Short mmCIF file of C-alpha atoms in Angstrom, two decimals:
data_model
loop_
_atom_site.label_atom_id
_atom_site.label_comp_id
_atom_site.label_asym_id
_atom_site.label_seq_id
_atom_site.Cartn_x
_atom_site.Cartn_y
_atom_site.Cartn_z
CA UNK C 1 -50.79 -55.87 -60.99
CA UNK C 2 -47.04 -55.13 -60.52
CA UNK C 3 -45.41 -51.98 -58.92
CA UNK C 4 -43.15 -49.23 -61.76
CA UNK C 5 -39.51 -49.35 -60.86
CA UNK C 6 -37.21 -46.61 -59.86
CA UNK C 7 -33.44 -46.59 -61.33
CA UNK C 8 -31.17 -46.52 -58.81
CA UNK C 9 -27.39 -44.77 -58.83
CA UNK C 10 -26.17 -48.23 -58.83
CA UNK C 11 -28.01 -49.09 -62.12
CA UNK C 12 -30.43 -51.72 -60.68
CA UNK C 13 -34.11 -51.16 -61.32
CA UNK C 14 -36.04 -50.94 -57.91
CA UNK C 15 -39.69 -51.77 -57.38
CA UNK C 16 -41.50 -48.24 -56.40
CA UNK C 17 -43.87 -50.41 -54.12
CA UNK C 18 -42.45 -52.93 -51.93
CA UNK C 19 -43.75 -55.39 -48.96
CA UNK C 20 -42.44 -54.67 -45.64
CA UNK C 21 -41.73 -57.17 -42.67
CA UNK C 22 -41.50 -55.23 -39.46
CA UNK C 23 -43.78 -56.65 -37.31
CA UNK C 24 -44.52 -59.72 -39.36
CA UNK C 25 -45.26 -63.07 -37.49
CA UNK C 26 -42.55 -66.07 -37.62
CA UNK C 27 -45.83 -68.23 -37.88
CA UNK C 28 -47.70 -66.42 -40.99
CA UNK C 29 -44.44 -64.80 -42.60
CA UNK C 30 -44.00 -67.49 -45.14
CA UNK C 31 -47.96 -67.86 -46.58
CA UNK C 32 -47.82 -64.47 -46.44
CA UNK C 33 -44.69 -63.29 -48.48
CA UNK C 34 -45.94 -66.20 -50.78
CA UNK C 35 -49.60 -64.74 -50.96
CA UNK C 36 -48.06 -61.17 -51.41
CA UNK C 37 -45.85 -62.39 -54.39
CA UNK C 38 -48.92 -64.40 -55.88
CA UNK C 39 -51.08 -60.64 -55.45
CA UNK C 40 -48.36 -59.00 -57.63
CA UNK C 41 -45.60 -58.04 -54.76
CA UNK C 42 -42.03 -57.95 -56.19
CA UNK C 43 -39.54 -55.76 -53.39
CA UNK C 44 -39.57 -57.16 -49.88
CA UNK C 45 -37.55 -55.37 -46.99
CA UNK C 46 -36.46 -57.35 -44.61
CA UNK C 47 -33.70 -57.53 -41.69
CA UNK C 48 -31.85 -59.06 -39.59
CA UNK C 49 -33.95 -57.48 -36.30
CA UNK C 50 -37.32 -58.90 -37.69
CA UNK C 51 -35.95 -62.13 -36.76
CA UNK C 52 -38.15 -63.82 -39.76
CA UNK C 53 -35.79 -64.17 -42.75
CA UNK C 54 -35.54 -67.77 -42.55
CA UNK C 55 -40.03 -67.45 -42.88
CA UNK C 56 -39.54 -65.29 -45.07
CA UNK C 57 -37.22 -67.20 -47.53
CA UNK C 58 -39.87 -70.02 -47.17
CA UNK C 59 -42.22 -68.04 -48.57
CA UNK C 60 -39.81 -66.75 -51.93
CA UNK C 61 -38.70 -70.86 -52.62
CA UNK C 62 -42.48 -71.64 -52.43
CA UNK C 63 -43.00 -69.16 -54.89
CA UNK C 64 -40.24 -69.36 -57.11
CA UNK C 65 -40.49 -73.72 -56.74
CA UNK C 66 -44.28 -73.59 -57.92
CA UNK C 67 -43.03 -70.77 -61.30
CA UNK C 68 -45.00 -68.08 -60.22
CA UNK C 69 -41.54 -66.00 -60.07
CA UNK C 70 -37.97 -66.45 -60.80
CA UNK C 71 -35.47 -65.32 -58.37
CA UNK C 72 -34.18 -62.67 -60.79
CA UNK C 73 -37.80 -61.18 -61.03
CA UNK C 74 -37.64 -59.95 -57.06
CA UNK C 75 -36.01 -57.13 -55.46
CA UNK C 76 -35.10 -58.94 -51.99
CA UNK C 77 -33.75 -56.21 -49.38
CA UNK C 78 -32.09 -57.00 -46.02
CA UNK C 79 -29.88 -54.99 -43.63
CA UNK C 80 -27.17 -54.88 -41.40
CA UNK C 81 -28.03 -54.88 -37.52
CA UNK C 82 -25.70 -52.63 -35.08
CA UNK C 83 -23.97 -55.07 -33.67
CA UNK C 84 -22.27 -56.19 -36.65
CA UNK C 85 -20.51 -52.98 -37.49
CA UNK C 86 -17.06 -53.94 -37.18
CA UNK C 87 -15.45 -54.76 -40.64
CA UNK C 88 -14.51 -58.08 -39.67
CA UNK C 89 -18.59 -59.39 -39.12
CA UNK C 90 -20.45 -57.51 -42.24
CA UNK C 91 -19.57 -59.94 -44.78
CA UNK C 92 -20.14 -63.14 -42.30
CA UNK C 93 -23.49 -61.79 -40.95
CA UNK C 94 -24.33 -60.74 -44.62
CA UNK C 95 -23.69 -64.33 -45.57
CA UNK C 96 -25.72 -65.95 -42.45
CA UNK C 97 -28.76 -63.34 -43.44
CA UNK C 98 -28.31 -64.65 -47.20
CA UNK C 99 -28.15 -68.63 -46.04
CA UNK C 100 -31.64 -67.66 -44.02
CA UNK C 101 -33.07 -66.47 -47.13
CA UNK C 102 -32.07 -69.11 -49.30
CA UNK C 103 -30.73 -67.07 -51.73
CA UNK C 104 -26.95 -66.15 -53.06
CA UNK C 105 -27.35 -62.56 -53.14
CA UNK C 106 -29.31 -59.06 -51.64
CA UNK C 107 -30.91 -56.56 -54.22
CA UNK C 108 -29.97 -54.32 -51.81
CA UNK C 109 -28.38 -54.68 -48.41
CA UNK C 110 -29.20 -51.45 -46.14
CA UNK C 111 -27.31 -50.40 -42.96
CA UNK C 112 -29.84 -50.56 -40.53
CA UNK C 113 -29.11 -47.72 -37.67
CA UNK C 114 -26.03 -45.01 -37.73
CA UNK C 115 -25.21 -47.16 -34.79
CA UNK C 116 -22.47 -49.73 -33.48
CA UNK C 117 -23.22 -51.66 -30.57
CA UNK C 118 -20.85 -54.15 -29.25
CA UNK C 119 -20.50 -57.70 -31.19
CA UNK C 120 -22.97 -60.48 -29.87
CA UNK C 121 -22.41 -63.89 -31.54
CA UNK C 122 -24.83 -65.23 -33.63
CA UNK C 123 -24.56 -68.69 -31.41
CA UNK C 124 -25.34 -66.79 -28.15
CA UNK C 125 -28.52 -64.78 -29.47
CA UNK C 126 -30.10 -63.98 -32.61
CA UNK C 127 -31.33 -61.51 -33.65
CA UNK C 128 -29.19 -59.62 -30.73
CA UNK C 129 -31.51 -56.06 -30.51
CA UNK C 130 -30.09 -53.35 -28.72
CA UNK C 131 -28.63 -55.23 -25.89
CA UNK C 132 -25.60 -56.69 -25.45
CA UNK C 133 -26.42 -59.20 -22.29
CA UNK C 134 -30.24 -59.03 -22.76
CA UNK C 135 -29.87 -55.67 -20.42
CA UNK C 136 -27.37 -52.90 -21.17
CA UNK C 137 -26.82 -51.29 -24.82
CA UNK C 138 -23.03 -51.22 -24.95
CA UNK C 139 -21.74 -49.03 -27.80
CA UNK C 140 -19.34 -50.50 -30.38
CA UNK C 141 -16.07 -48.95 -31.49
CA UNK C 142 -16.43 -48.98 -35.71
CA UNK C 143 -16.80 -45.72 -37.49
CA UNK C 144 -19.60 -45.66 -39.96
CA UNK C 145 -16.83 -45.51 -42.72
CA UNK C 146 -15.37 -48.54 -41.05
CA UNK C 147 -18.52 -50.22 -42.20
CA UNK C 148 -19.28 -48.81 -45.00
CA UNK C 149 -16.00 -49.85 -46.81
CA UNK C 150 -16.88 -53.42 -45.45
CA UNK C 151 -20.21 -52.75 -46.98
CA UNK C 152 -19.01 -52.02 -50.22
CA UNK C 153 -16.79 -55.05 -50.07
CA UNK C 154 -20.01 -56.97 -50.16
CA UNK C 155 -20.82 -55.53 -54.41
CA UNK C 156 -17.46 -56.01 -54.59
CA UNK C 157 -17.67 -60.02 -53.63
CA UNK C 158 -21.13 -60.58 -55.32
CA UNK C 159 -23.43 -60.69 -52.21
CA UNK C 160 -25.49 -57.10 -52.63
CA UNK C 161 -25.79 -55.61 -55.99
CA UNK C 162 -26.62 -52.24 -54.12
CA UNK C 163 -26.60 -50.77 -50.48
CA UNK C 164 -27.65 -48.41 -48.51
CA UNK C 165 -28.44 -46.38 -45.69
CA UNK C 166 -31.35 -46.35 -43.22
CA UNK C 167 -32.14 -43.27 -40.44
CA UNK C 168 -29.23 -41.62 -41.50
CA UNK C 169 -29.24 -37.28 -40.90
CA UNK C 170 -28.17 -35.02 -43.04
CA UNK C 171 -24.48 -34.36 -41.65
CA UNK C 172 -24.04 -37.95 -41.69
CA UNK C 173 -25.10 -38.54 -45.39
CA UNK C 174 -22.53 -35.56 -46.47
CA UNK C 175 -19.83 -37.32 -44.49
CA UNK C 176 -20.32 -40.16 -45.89
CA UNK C 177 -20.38 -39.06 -49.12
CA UNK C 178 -16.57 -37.86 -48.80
CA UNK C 179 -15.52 -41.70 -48.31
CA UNK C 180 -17.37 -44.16 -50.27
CA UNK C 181 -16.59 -45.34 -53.07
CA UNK C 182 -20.05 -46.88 -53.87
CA UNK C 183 -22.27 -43.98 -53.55
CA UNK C 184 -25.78 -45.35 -51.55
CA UNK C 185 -28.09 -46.32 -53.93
CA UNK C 186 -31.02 -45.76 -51.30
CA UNK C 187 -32.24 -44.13 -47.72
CA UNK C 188 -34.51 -45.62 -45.80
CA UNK C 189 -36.38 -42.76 -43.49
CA UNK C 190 -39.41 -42.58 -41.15
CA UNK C 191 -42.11 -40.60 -43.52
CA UNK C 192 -45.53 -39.63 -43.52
CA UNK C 193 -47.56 -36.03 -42.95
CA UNK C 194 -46.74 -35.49 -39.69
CA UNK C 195 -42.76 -36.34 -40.69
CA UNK C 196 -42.23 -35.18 -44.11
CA UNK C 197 -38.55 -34.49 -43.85
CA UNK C 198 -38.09 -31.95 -46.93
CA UNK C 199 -34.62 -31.21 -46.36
CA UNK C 200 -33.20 -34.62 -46.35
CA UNK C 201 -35.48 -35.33 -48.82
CA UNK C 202 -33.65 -32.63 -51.34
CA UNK C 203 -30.27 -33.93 -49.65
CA UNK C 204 -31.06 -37.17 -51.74
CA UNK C 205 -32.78 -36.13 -54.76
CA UNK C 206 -29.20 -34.17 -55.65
CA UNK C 207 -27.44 -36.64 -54.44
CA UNK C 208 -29.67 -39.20 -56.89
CA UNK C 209 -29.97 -41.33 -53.46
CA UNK C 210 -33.85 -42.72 -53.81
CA UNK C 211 -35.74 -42.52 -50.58
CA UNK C 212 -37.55 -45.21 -49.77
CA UNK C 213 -40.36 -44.52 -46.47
CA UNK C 214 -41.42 -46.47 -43.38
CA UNK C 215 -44.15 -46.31 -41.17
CA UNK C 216 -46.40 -44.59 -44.23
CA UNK C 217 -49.10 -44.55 -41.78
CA UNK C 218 -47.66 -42.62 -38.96
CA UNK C 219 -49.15 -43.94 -35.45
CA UNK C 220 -51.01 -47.25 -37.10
CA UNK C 221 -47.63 -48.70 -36.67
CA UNK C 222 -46.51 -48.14 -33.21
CA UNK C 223 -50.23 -48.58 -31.89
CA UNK C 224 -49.48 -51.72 -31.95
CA UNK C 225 -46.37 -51.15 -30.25
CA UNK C 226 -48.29 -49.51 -27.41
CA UNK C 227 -45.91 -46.55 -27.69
CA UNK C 228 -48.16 -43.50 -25.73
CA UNK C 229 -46.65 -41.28 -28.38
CA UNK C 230 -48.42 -42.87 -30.73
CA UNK C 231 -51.54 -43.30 -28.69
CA UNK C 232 -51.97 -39.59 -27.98
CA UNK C 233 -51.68 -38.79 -31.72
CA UNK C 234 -54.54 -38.54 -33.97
CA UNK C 235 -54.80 -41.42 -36.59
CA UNK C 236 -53.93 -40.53 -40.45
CA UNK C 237 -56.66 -42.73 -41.38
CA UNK C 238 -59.30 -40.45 -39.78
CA UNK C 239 -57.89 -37.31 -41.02
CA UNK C 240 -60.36 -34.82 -42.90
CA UNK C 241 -57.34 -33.80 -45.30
CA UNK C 242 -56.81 -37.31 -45.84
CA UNK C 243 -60.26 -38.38 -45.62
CA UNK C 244 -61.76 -36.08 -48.29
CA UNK C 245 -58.80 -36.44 -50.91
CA UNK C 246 -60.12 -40.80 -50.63
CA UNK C 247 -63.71 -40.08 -51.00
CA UNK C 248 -62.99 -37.66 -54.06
CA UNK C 249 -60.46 -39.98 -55.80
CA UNK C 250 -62.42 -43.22 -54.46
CA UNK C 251 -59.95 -44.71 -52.59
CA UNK C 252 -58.64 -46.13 -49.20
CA UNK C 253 -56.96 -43.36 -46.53
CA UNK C 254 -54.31 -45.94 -46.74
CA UNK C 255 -53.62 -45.44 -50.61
CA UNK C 256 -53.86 -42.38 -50.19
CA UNK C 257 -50.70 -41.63 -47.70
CA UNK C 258 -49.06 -44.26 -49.76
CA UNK C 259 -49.95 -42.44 -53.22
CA UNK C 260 -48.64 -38.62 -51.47
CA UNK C 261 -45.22 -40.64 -50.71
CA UNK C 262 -45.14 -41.82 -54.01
CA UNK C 263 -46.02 -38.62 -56.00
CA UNK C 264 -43.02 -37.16 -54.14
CA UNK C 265 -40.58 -39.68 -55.47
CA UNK C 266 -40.43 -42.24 -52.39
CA UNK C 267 -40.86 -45.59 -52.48
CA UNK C 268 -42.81 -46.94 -50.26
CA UNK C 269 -42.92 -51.01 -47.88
CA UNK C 270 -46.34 -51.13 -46.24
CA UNK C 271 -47.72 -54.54 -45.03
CA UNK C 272 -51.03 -56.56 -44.80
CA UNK C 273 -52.54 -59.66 -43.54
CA UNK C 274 -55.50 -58.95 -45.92
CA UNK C 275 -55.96 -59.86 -49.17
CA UNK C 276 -58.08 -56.89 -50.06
CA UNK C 277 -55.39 -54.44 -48.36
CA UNK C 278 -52.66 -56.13 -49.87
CA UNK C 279 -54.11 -55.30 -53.93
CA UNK C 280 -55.17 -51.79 -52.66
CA UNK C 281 -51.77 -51.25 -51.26
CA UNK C 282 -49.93 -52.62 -54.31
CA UNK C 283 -52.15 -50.05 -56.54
CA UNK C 284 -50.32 -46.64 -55.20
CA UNK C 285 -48.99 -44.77 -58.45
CA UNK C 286 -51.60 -45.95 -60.97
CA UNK C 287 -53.68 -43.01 -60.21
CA UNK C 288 -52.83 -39.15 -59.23
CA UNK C 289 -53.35 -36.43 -56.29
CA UNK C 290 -53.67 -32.95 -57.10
CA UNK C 291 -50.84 -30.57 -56.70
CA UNK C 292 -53.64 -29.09 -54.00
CA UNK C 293 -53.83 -31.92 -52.19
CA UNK C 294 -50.55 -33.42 -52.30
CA UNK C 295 -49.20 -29.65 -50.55
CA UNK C 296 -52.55 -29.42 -48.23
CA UNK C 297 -51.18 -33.04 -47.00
CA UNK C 298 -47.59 -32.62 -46.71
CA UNK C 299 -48.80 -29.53 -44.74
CA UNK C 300 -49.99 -31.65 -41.54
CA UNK C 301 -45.87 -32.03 -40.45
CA UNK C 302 -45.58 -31.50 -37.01
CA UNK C 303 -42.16 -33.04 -37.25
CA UNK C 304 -43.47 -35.62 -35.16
CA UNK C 305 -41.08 -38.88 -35.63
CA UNK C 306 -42.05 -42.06 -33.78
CA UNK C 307 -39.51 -44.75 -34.58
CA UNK C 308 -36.41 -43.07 -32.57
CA UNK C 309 -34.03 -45.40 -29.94
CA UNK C 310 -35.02 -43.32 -26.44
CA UNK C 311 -38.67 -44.19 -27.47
CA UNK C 312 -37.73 -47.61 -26.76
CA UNK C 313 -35.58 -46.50 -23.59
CA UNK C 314 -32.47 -47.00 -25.26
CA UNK C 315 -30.04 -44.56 -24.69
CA UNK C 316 -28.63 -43.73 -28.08
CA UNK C 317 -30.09 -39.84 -29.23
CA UNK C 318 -29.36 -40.73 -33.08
CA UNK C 319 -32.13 -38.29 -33.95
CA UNK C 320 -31.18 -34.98 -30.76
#
């Protein structure tokens, strides 16, 4: 089993179902990017803040050393952290992210936040997060055009064949858009029912930017997290609207949030330590949702958006 592809603007084919590695342990990354590639698994979306690349490249030479894949046949996705927005650190970061890997280029190479935080040297700590000293989030001084036009230097050099853009708002997208020279080829957004997002969604369906979605699940992810947002909101998985459409179609809650994103034109990186999961997962466009049920499940938005900075008490109100 193998995921359908997506064109992009750049005019690289895109796997519609990916593998995502938020969250992902350093000591089960590798078996398990090798175990997802082995199940079928072809797009992987990584970063420099999951501080697992280097587990995770383990896992692609494994797989690519024993024939199961050549290099060429994956869609490897990484992005560029915050506090490597100033021109003069995309391409070396890039490069250090790419050595980690083991690989000599990106499929696509995503920038991560709307956000530049001051420079912290890859010697000192790594990944850096939000803070500069371990404490305080100090901002940066580059413009996102700044670092986009680095960006774009990396197609340019050979080292990302597309990028793109990651919890990015409207406004932002359309200023961008007056700059760049490569247009983003994707942009990476929070979505599920209770965060559907329709007007940024239509922002990059006429733009031809494909949206890809995190946190498919809603509060699964940030359970785990032990974010009380997410505690004090009801589960997807135990949804009635959710609940009825999987007993009528015979499948998992899970494929079914993934199978709504899907049938609306975004990709979709969800992740699983099980075996089981990780074919059901995999399996989330080879069947269909009514028109019904697709609007009766986009109609649970409460706008309700878990992944934002000040949830984490960092001061930077990307999403006010």
């Amino acid at each position: 089993m193998s995921s359908p592809t997506v064109k992009l603007n750049s005019g690289h084919q895109m796997p519609l179902v990916g593998f995502g590695l938020w969250k992902v342990n350093n000591d089960t990354c590798a078996d398990q990017v090798y175990n997802a590639i082995k199940t079928g698994y072809r797009l992987f979306d990584g970063a420099c803040d999951y501080g697992n690349e280097q587990e995770s490249g383990q896992g692609v030479a494994r797989a690519i050393k024993e024939g199961i894949v050549k290099r060429e046949d994956l869609f490897i996705v990484s992005k560029l952290w915050n506090s490597f927005h100033d021109a003069e650190h995309v391409e070396p970061i890039c490069k250090k992210q790419l050595s980690d890997w083991g690989i000599d280029y990106f499929d696509l190479f995503i920038m991560h936040f709307p956000i530049s935080l001051k420079y912290v040297d890859p010697k000192d700590r790594y990944p850096p997060g939000f803070t500069f000293d371990g404490k305080n989030v100090v901002p940066g001084k580059a413009s996102i055009q700044e670092t986009w036009q680095a960006m774009e230097k990396l197609v340019d050099h050979g080292l990302a064949k597309s990028i793109g853009i990651s919890n990015f708002a409207a406004v932002l997208i359309m200023d961008l858009l007056r700059y760049a020279k490569i247009k983003p080829a994707t942009l990476q957004i929070e979505h599920h029912p209770y965060l559907t997002q329709e007007g940024l969604l239509d922002l990059a369906k006429s733009e031809n930017i494909v949206v890809t979605a995190y946190s498919s699940f809603g509060p699964q992810s940030y359970n785990e997290l032990e974010m009380k947002k997410a505690q004090s909101t009801a589960l997807l998985f135990d949804n009635p609207t959710i609940k009825k459409a999987a007993e009528k179609h015979g499948k998992t809650p899970a494929q079914v949030l993934l199978r709504w994103a899907t049938q609306r034109g975004v990709a979709v990186i969800p992740k699983s330590n099980n075996q089981g999961r990780l074919k059901q997962n995999l399996d989330a466009t080879g069947w269909d949702l009514e028109k019904g049920e697709v609007e009766d499940i986009s109609g649970l938005n409460q706008n309700l958006r878990f992944n934002d900075p000040l949830a984490y008490g960092v001061p930077q109100p990307i999403f006010a």
